[in-house]
PDB file of C-alpha atoms and ligand atoms in Angstrom:
ATOM      1  CA  UNK A  20      70.996 144.333  66.695  1.00 44.00           C
ATOM      2  CA  UNK A  21      73.789 142.986  68.118  1.00 55.00           C
ATOM      3  CA  UNK A  22      77.375 143.236  67.218  1.00 64.00           C
ATOM      4  CA  UNK A  23      78.082 139.610  66.307  1.00 78.00           C
ATOM      5  CA  UNK A  24      76.837 136.294  66.734  1.00 90.00           C
ATOM      6  CA  UNK A  25      75.814 135.615  70.654  1.00 96.00           C
ATOM      7  CA  UNK A  26      77.256 132.658  71.968  1.00 98.00           C
ATOM      8  CA  UNK A  27      75.553 130.352  74.686  1.00 98.00           C
ATOM      9  CA  UNK A  28      77.694 127.884  76.100  1.00 98.00           C
ATOM     10  CA  UNK A  29      76.483 124.824  79.042  1.00 98.00           C
ATOM     11  CA  UNK A  30      78.625 124.385  81.641  1.00 98.00           C
ATOM     12  CA  UNK A  31      78.098 121.054  82.956  1.00 98.00           C
ATOM     13  CA  UNK A  32      80.652 121.342  85.861  1.00 98.00           C
ATOM     14  CA  UNK A  33      81.192 117.826  87.512  1.00 98.00           C
ATOM     15  CA  UNK A  34      77.846 116.151  86.185  1.00 98.00           C
ATOM     16  CA  UNK A  35      76.936 113.301  83.406  1.00 98.00           C
ATOM     17  CA  UNK A  36      77.423 109.618  82.689  1.00 98.00           C
ATOM     18  CA  UNK A  37      77.897 108.196  79.112  1.00 98.00           C
ATOM     19  CA  UNK A  38      74.194 107.221  79.316  1.00 98.00           C
ATOM     20  CA  UNK A  39      72.660 110.467  80.360  1.00 98.00           C
ATOM     21  CA  UNK A  40      75.252 112.958  77.995  1.00 98.00           C
ATOM     22  CA  UNK A  41      74.361 110.657  74.953  1.00 98.00           C
ATOM     23  CA  UNK A  42      70.511 111.052  75.848  1.00 98.00           C
ATOM     24  CA  UNK A  43      71.203 114.888  76.238  1.00 98.00           C
ATOM     25  CA  UNK A  44      73.010 115.270  73.204  1.00 98.00           C
ATOM     26  CA  UNK A  45      70.591 113.424  71.350  1.00 98.00           C
ATOM     27  CA  UNK A  46      67.784 115.864  72.338  1.00 98.00           C
ATOM     28  CA  UNK A  47      69.834 119.127  71.830  1.00 98.00           C
ATOM     29  CA  UNK A  48      71.037 118.034  68.195  1.00 97.00           C
ATOM     30  CA  UNK A  49      67.213 117.568  67.386  1.00 97.00           C
ATOM     31  CA  UNK A  50      66.733 121.458  67.846  1.00 96.00           C
ATOM     32  CA  UNK A  51      70.200 122.490  67.017  1.00 93.00           C
ATOM     33  CA  UNK A  52      69.142 123.900  63.703  1.00 92.00           C
ATOM     34  CA  UNK A  53      66.495 126.274  64.791  1.00 93.00           C
ATOM     35  CA  UNK A  54      68.848 128.183  66.981  1.00 95.00           C
ATOM     36  CA  UNK A  55      70.060 131.399  66.183  1.00 94.00           C
ATOM     37  CA  UNK A  56      73.297 131.424  68.433  1.00 97.00           C
ATOM     38  CA  UNK A  57      76.903 130.177  68.719  1.00 97.00           C
ATOM     39  CA  UNK A  58      76.629 127.080  71.078  1.00 98.00           C
ATOM     40  CA  UNK A  59      79.490 125.319  73.337  1.00 98.00           C
ATOM     41  CA  UNK A  60      79.121 122.686  75.369  1.00 98.00           C
ATOM     42  CA  UNK A  61      81.972 122.272  78.599  1.00 98.00           C
ATOM     43  CA  UNK A  62      82.110 118.999  79.782  1.00 98.00           C
ATOM     44  CA  UNK A  63      84.365 117.257  82.119  1.00 98.00           C
ATOM     45  CA  UNK A  64      87.728 116.050  80.399  1.00 98.00           C
ATOM     46  CA  UNK A  65      86.668 112.647  80.260  1.00 97.00           C
ATOM     47  CA  UNK A  66      83.708 112.732  78.575  1.00 98.00           C
ATOM     48  CA  UNK A  67      84.802 115.070  75.448  1.00 98.00           C
ATOM     49  CA  UNK A  68      85.749 112.222  73.266  1.00 97.00           C
ATOM     50  CA  UNK A  69      81.984 111.213  73.510  1.00 98.00           C
ATOM     51  CA  UNK A  70      80.809 114.727  72.735  1.00 98.00           C
ATOM     52  CA  UNK A  71      82.865 114.396  69.763  1.00 96.00           C
ATOM     53  CA  UNK A  72      80.864 111.979  67.875  1.00 93.00           C
ATOM     54  CA  UNK A  73      77.800 114.203  68.757  1.00 97.00           C
ATOM     55  CA  UNK A  74      79.124 117.853  67.823  1.00 98.00           C
ATOM     56  CA  UNK A  75      81.726 119.914  65.887  1.00 96.00           C
ATOM     57  CA  UNK A  76      84.844 121.125  67.858  1.00 96.00           C
ATOM     58  CA  UNK A  77      83.674 124.607  67.433  1.00 97.00           C
ATOM     59  CA  UNK A  78      80.769 123.642  69.515  1.00 98.00           C
ATOM     60  CA  UNK A  79      83.171 121.625  72.360  1.00 98.00           C
ATOM     61  CA  UNK A  80      85.077 123.047  75.279  1.00 98.00           C
ATOM     62  CA  UNK A  81      86.503 121.909  78.408  1.00 98.00           C
ATOM     63  CA  UNK A  82      85.872 123.462  81.811  1.00 98.00           C
ATOM     64  CA  UNK A  83      89.670 124.021  83.097  1.00 98.00           C
ATOM     65  CA  UNK A  84      93.574 123.607  81.363  1.00 98.00           C
ATOM     66  CA  UNK A  85      97.129 123.263  82.888  1.00 98.00           C
ATOM     67  CA  UNK A  86      98.958 126.871  82.647  1.00 98.00           C
ATOM     68  CA  UNK A  87     101.746 124.736  82.023  1.00 98.00           C
ATOM     69  CA  UNK A  88     103.437 123.161  78.950  1.00 97.00           C
ATOM     70  CA  UNK A  89     103.135 119.399  78.797  1.00 97.00           C
ATOM     71  CA  UNK A  90     105.327 117.386  81.372  1.00 97.00           C
ATOM     72  CA  UNK A  91     105.787 116.548  84.794  1.00 98.00           C
ATOM     73  CA  UNK A  92     102.046 117.755  86.074  1.00 98.00           C
ATOM     74  CA  UNK A  93     100.013 114.405  87.463  1.00 98.00           C
ATOM     75  CA  UNK A  94      96.543 114.837  86.879  1.00 96.00           C
ATOM     76  CA  UNK A  95      96.588 118.032  84.984  1.00 97.00           C
ATOM     77  CA  UNK A  96      95.547 118.372  81.390  1.00 98.00           C
ATOM     78  CA  UNK A  97      97.819 120.435  78.589  1.00 98.00           C
ATOM     79  CA  UNK A  98      95.988 123.041  75.994  1.00 98.00           C
ATOM     80  CA  UNK A  99      97.472 120.806  73.117  1.00 98.00           C
ATOM     81  CA  UNK A 100      95.844 117.467  75.023  1.00 98.00           C
ATOM     82  CA  UNK A 101      92.679 119.419  74.628  1.00 98.00           C
ATOM     83  CA  UNK A 102      93.119 120.452  71.113  1.00 98.00           C
ATOM     84  CA  UNK A 103      94.172 116.717  70.350  1.00 97.00           C
ATOM     85  CA  UNK A 104      90.704 115.542  71.865  1.00 96.00           C
ATOM     86  CA  UNK A 105      88.510 117.713  69.174  1.00 96.00           C
ATOM     87  CA  UNK A 106      87.929 120.431  71.670  1.00 97.00           C
ATOM     88  CA  UNK A 107      87.484 124.220  70.253  1.00 98.00           C
ATOM     89  CA  UNK A 108      87.088 125.794  73.659  1.00 98.00           C
ATOM     90  CA  UNK A 109      87.989 126.006  77.287  1.00 98.00           C
ATOM     91  CA  UNK A 110      86.654 127.634  80.283  1.00 98.00           C
ATOM     92  CA  UNK A 111      89.075 129.453  82.560  1.00 98.00           C
ATOM     93  CA  UNK A 112      88.958 131.454  85.727  1.00 97.00           C
ATOM     94  CA  UNK A 113      85.770 130.057  86.675  1.00 97.00           C
ATOM     95  CA  UNK A 114      85.199 131.149  90.487  1.00 96.00           C
ATOM     96  CA  UNK A 115      84.746 127.766  91.270  1.00 96.00           C
ATOM     97  CA  UNK A 116      88.391 127.290  90.154  1.00 95.00           C
ATOM     98  CA  UNK A 117      89.513 130.433  91.706  1.00 95.00           C
ATOM     99  CA  UNK A 118      88.255 129.962  94.970  1.00 91.00           C
ATOM    100  CA  UNK A 119      88.014 126.322  95.561  1.00 91.00           C
ATOM    101  CA  UNK A 120      91.495 125.606  93.637  1.00 94.00           C
ATOM    102  CA  UNK A 121      93.318 128.954  94.791  1.00 92.00           C
ATOM    103  CA  UNK A 122      93.488 130.340  90.877  1.00 96.00           C
ATOM    104  CA  UNK A 123      94.328 133.697  91.015  1.00 96.00           C
ATOM    105  CA  UNK A 124      94.550 136.174  88.315  1.00 96.00           C
ATOM    106  CA  UNK A 125      98.240 135.699  87.027  1.00 96.00           C
ATOM    107  CA  UNK A 126      97.296 131.645  87.057  1.00 97.00           C
ATOM    108  CA  UNK A 127      93.893 132.478  84.927  1.00 98.00           C
ATOM    109  CA  UNK A 128      95.858 134.793  82.712  1.00 98.00           C
ATOM    110  CA  UNK A 129      98.549 132.001  82.137  1.00 98.00           C
ATOM    111  CA  UNK A 130      96.023 129.648  81.053  1.00 98.00           C
ATOM    112  CA  UNK A 131      94.034 131.854  78.846  1.00 98.00           C
ATOM    113  CA  UNK A 132      97.542 131.840  77.045  1.00 98.00           C
ATOM    114  CA  UNK A 133      98.241 128.990  77.076  1.00 98.00           C
ATOM    115  CA  UNK A 134      94.962 127.856  75.713  1.00 98.00           C
ATOM    116  CA  UNK A 135      95.227 130.506  72.965  1.00 98.00           C
ATOM    117  CA  UNK A 136      98.959 129.224  72.211  1.00 98.00           C
ATOM    118  CA  UNK A 137      97.247 125.639  71.733  1.00 98.00           C
ATOM    119  CA  UNK A 138      94.720 127.274  69.159  1.00 98.00           C
ATOM    120  CA  UNK A 139      91.938 126.829  71.610  1.00 98.00           C
ATOM    121  CA  UNK A 140      89.345 129.480  72.566  1.00 98.00           C
ATOM    122  CA  UNK A 141      89.359 130.867  76.069  1.00 98.00           C
ATOM    123  CA  UNK A 142      85.986 131.748  77.761  1.00 98.00           C
ATOM    124  CA  UNK A 143      87.273 134.142  80.630  1.00 98.00           C
ATOM    125  CA  UNK A 144      85.410 134.136  83.560  1.00 98.00           C
ATOM    126  CA  UNK A 145      85.505 137.195  86.173  1.00 98.00           C
ATOM    127  CA  UNK A 146      82.734 138.184  88.923  1.00 97.00           C
ATOM    128  CA  UNK A 147      82.740 139.973  91.757  1.00 97.00           C
ATOM    129  CA  UNK A 148      81.785 137.887  95.611  1.00 95.00           C
ATOM    130  CA  UNK A 149      78.785 139.265  97.445  1.00 93.00           C
ATOM    131  CA  UNK A 150      80.603 140.849 100.163  1.00 94.00           C
ATOM    132  CA  UNK A 151      82.596 142.867  97.503  1.00 95.00           C
ATOM    133  CA  UNK A 152      79.050 143.959  95.657  1.00 94.00           C
ATOM    134  CA  UNK A 153      78.023 145.108  99.228  1.00 93.00           C
ATOM    135  CA  UNK A 154      81.162 146.961 100.079  1.00 96.00           C
ATOM    136  CA  UNK A 155      81.146 148.513  96.379  1.00 96.00           C
ATOM    137  CA  UNK A 156      84.115 147.124  95.141  1.00 97.00           C
ATOM    138  CA  UNK A 157      82.360 145.627  92.102  1.00 97.00           C
ATOM    139  CA  UNK A 158      83.863 147.693  89.603  1.00 96.00           C
ATOM    140  CA  UNK A 159      87.678 147.644  91.306  1.00 97.00           C
ATOM    141  CA  UNK A 160      87.368 143.577  91.425  1.00 97.00           C
ATOM    142  CA  UNK A 161      86.142 143.136  88.022  1.00 98.00           C
ATOM    143  CA  UNK A 162      88.504 145.526  86.292  1.00 97.00           C
ATOM    144  CA  UNK A 163      91.678 144.312  88.064  1.00 97.00           C
ATOM    145  CA  UNK A 164      90.907 140.704  87.012  1.00 97.00           C
ATOM    146  CA  UNK A 165      90.316 141.996  83.773  1.00 98.00           C
ATOM    147  CA  UNK A 166      93.239 143.917  83.486  1.00 98.00           C
ATOM    148  CA  UNK A 167      95.591 140.822  84.526  1.00 97.00           C
ATOM    149  CA  UNK A 168      94.140 138.665  80.993  1.00 98.00           C
ATOM    150  CA  UNK A 169      94.206 141.703  79.098  1.00 97.00           C
ATOM    151  CA  UNK A 170      97.907 142.193  79.933  1.00 97.00           C
ATOM    152  CA  UNK A 171      98.502 138.706  78.772  1.00 97.00           C
ATOM    153  CA  UNK A 172      96.858 138.043  76.261  1.00 97.00           C
ATOM    154  CA  UNK A 173      95.409 141.075  74.406  1.00 97.00           C
ATOM    155  CA  UNK A 174      91.986 142.482  73.013  1.00 96.00           C
ATOM    156  CA  UNK A 175      92.731 140.282  70.366  1.00 96.00           C
ATOM    157  CA  UNK A 176      93.452 137.517  72.131  1.00 97.00           C
ATOM    158  CA  UNK A 177      90.126 137.897  74.272  1.00 97.00           C
ATOM    159  CA  UNK A 178      88.578 138.543  71.001  1.00 96.00           C
ATOM    160  CA  UNK A 179      89.283 134.685  69.735  1.00 97.00           C
ATOM    161  CA  UNK A 180      87.354 133.515  72.497  1.00 97.00           C
ATOM    162  CA  UNK A 181      84.600 135.562  75.173  1.00 97.00           C
ATOM    163  CA  UNK A 182      84.676 137.165  78.325  1.00 98.00           C
ATOM    164  CA  UNK A 183      81.995 135.852  80.857  1.00 98.00           C
ATOM    165  CA  UNK A 184      80.790 138.073  83.737  1.00 97.00           C
ATOM    166  CA  UNK A 185      80.067 135.763  86.482  1.00 96.00           C
ATOM    167  CA  UNK A 186      78.702 137.459  89.668  1.00 96.00           C
ATOM    168  CA  UNK A 187      79.824 134.739  92.270  1.00 94.00           C
ATOM    169  CA  UNK A 188      76.698 135.560  94.412  1.00 93.00           C
ATOM    170  CA  UNK A 189      74.538 134.599  91.813  1.00 92.00           C
ATOM    171  CA  UNK A 190      76.154 131.220  90.828  1.00 89.00           C
ATOM    172  CA  UNK A 191      74.016 127.965  91.353  1.00 85.00           C
ATOM    173  CA  UNK A 192      72.320 130.398  94.151  1.00 87.00           C
ATOM    174  CA  UNK A 193      68.927 130.783  91.955  1.00 83.00           C
ATOM    175  CA  UNK A 194      69.488 134.876  92.571  1.00 86.00           C
ATOM    176  CA  UNK A 195      70.285 136.561  89.455  1.00 87.00           C
ATOM    177  CA  UNK A 196      71.697 139.582  88.818  1.00 89.00           C
ATOM    178  CA  UNK A 197      68.817 141.679  87.130  1.00 95.00           C
ATOM    179  CA  UNK A 198      68.849 142.883  83.587  1.00 96.00           C
ATOM    180  CA  UNK A 199      69.849 146.476  84.323  1.00 96.00           C
ATOM    181  CA  UNK A 200      72.641 144.875  87.240  1.00 95.00           C
ATOM    182  CA  UNK A 201      74.065 142.597  84.808  1.00 97.00           C
ATOM    183  CA  UNK A 202      73.928 145.211  81.526  1.00 97.00           C
ATOM    184  CA  UNK A 203      75.851 148.431  83.993  1.00 97.00           C
ATOM    185  CA  UNK A 204      78.746 145.759  84.202  1.00 97.00           C
ATOM    186  CA  UNK A 205      78.407 144.612  80.965  1.00 97.00           C
ATOM    187  CA  UNK A 206      79.018 147.989  79.818  1.00 96.00           C
ATOM    188  CA  UNK A 207      81.474 149.129  81.814  1.00 97.00           C
ATOM    189  CA  UNK A 208      83.831 146.466  80.735  1.00 97.00           C
ATOM    190  CA  UNK A 209      83.325 147.016  77.279  1.00 96.00           C
ATOM    191  CA  UNK A 210      84.408 150.666  78.185  1.00 95.00           C
ATOM    192  CA  UNK A 211      87.711 148.806  79.770  1.00 96.00           C
ATOM    193  CA  UNK A 212      88.269 146.583  76.895  1.00 95.00           C
ATOM    194  CA  UNK A 213      88.424 149.659  74.561  1.00 91.00           C
ATOM    195  CA  UNK A 214      87.839 147.851  71.280  1.00 79.00           C
ATOM    196  CA  UNK A 215      84.124 147.818  72.034  1.00 74.00           C
ATOM    197  CA  UNK A 216      83.042 145.528  69.571  1.00 84.00           C
ATOM    198  CA  UNK A 217      85.442 143.090  68.939  1.00 90.00           C
ATOM    199  CA  UNK A 218      84.760 140.868  72.211  1.00 96.00           C
ATOM    200  CA  UNK A 219      81.573 138.989  73.066  1.00 97.00           C
ATOM    201  CA  UNK A 220      80.724 139.333  76.767  1.00 97.00           C
ATOM    202  CA  UNK A 221      78.667 136.643  78.072  1.00 98.00           C
ATOM    203  CA  UNK A 222      76.440 136.651  81.443  1.00 97.00           C
ATOM    204  CA  UNK A 223      76.541 133.491  83.772  1.00 97.00           C
ATOM    205  CA  UNK A 224      74.566 133.305  87.017  1.00 96.00           C
ATOM    206  CA  UNK A 225      71.502 131.547  87.335  1.00 94.00           C
ATOM    207  CA  UNK A 226      70.271 131.711  83.947  1.00 96.00           C
ATOM    208  CA  UNK A 227      66.902 129.840  83.293  1.00 96.00           C
ATOM    209  CA  UNK A 228      64.381 129.867  80.330  1.00 97.00           C
ATOM    210  CA  UNK A 229      62.292 132.324  82.533  1.00 97.00           C
ATOM    211  CA  UNK A 230      64.673 134.681  82.677  1.00 96.00           C
ATOM    212  CA  UNK A 231      67.320 134.113  79.615  1.00 98.00           C
ATOM    213  CA  UNK A 232      65.339 136.399  77.150  1.00 97.00           C
ATOM    214  CA  UNK A 233      65.500 139.727  79.246  1.00 97.00           C
ATOM    215  CA  UNK A 234      69.357 139.556  79.838  1.00 97.00           C
ATOM    216  CA  UNK A 235      69.892 138.838  76.379  1.00 97.00           C
ATOM    217  CA  UNK A 236      67.778 141.354  74.943  1.00 97.00           C
ATOM    218  CA  UNK A 237      70.398 144.041  77.001  1.00 97.00           C
ATOM    219  CA  UNK A 238      72.364 145.964  74.246  1.00 95.00           C
ATOM    220  CA  UNK A 239      76.101 144.414  76.176  1.00 96.00           C
ATOM    221  CA  UNK A 240      74.826 140.926  76.617  1.00 97.00           C
ATOM    222  CA  UNK A 241      76.120 138.700  74.128  1.00 97.00           C
ATOM    223  CA  UNK A 242      74.977 135.430  75.349  1.00 98.00           C
ATOM    224  CA  UNK A 243      75.494 133.334  78.593  1.00 98.00           C
ATOM    225  CA  UNK A 244      77.296 130.419  80.640  1.00 98.00           C
ATOM    226  CA  UNK A 245      75.153 128.450  81.829  1.00 98.00           C
ATOM    227  CA  UNK A 246      75.402 125.739  84.821  1.00 97.00           C
ATOM    228  CA  UNK A 247      72.510 124.094  86.198  1.00 97.00           C
ATOM    229  CA  UNK A 248      69.972 124.947  83.740  1.00 98.00           C
ATOM    230  CA  UNK A 249      72.441 123.227  81.111  1.00 98.00           C
ATOM    231  CA  UNK A 250      71.613 119.613  82.370  1.00 98.00           C
ATOM    232  CA  UNK A 251      68.371 119.723  81.229  1.00 98.00           C
ATOM    233  CA  UNK A 252      68.581 119.579  77.187  1.00 98.00           C
ATOM    234  CA  UNK A 253      65.412 121.224  76.773  1.00 98.00           C
ATOM    235  CA  UNK A 254      65.874 124.091  79.067  1.00 98.00           C
ATOM    236  CA  UNK A 255      69.547 124.714  77.388  1.00 98.00           C
ATOM    237  CA  UNK A 256      67.720 124.621  74.093  1.00 98.00           C
ATOM    238  CA  UNK A 257      64.816 127.309  75.490  1.00 98.00           C
ATOM    239  CA  UNK A 258      67.991 129.278  76.270  1.00 98.00           C
ATOM    240  CA  UNK A 259      69.585 129.108  73.633  1.00 98.00           C
ATOM    241  CA  UNK A 260      66.208 130.106  71.462  1.00 97.00           C
ATOM    242  CA  UNK A 261      65.705 133.668  73.879  1.00 97.00           C
ATOM    243  CA  UNK A 262      68.428 134.795  72.192  1.00 96.00           C
ATOM    244  CA  UNK A 263      67.297 137.732  69.937  1.00 92.00           C
ATOM    245  CA  UNK A 264      67.296 136.813  65.971  1.00 84.00           C
TER     246      UNK A 264
HETATM  247  P1  LIG B 305      74.771 128.483  87.366  1.00 89.49           P
HETATM  248  O1  LIG B 305      76.360 128.388  87.014  1.00 89.49           O
HETATM  249  O2  LIG B 305      74.078 128.713  85.868  1.00 89.49           O
HETATM  250  O3  LIG B 305      74.263 126.888  87.940  1.00 89.49           O
HETATM  251  O4  LIG B 305      74.027 129.434  88.261  1.00 89.49           O
HETATM  252  C1  LIG B 305      77.015 128.876  85.833  1.00 89.49           C
HETATM  253  C2  LIG B 305      78.324 129.153  86.134  1.00 89.49           C
HETATM  254  O5  LIG B 305      79.031 128.710  86.934  1.00 89.49           O
HETATM  255  O6  LIG B 305      79.004 128.789  84.982  1.00 89.49           O
END
């Protein structure tokens, strides 16, 4: 028996088109009522309006947000704007942004805080690289990434959103953490958070219809953040359906 309803989030990354999205939403909506979990679809900013026609705000997420208040930040999107567009959630600290856009633990914490200030629920991503895992630094790395966020938004803030453990070596590589590896990390993260049952901890990294059930069956895994496999509506539905009832 899980502590609260599981959450499965789709992270489309920089994929989609109006035509492709429309077909995806139609297919997904045909199955949505059968699912026993909460669902969020995180789309590129330019398509958030399109999602609004098919999903409720609780089911719509962005993939990034500015750490700044509205103002002179060309190309950025403020948390208030995402909220105004009909978004309920936003991913912060994805490893593709930490690595490719130089986001530090401080930036990620500031983004999570801005999201909450605007009434958005942050999905805060943390994860270790392969090099860090092999050097047995996994727990130290995750612990400091998590601390930076907790110092800024507290357990209460994190509980409004979710924490996502995404080992960098498992993202888009087809190499998934074993259920035991993921469970071990999730249990440690839950212990660090302290008020154990208040925060949903998602697993992300090469989750597919074929491996979702065994991951979601772990006691400390409360759902998933799904990249590549979320692009095919039928696969995403199958992954959501793997959540224990
Ligand atoms: P993946 O990506 O499912 O394609 O590994 C997960 C993520 O980056 O959120």
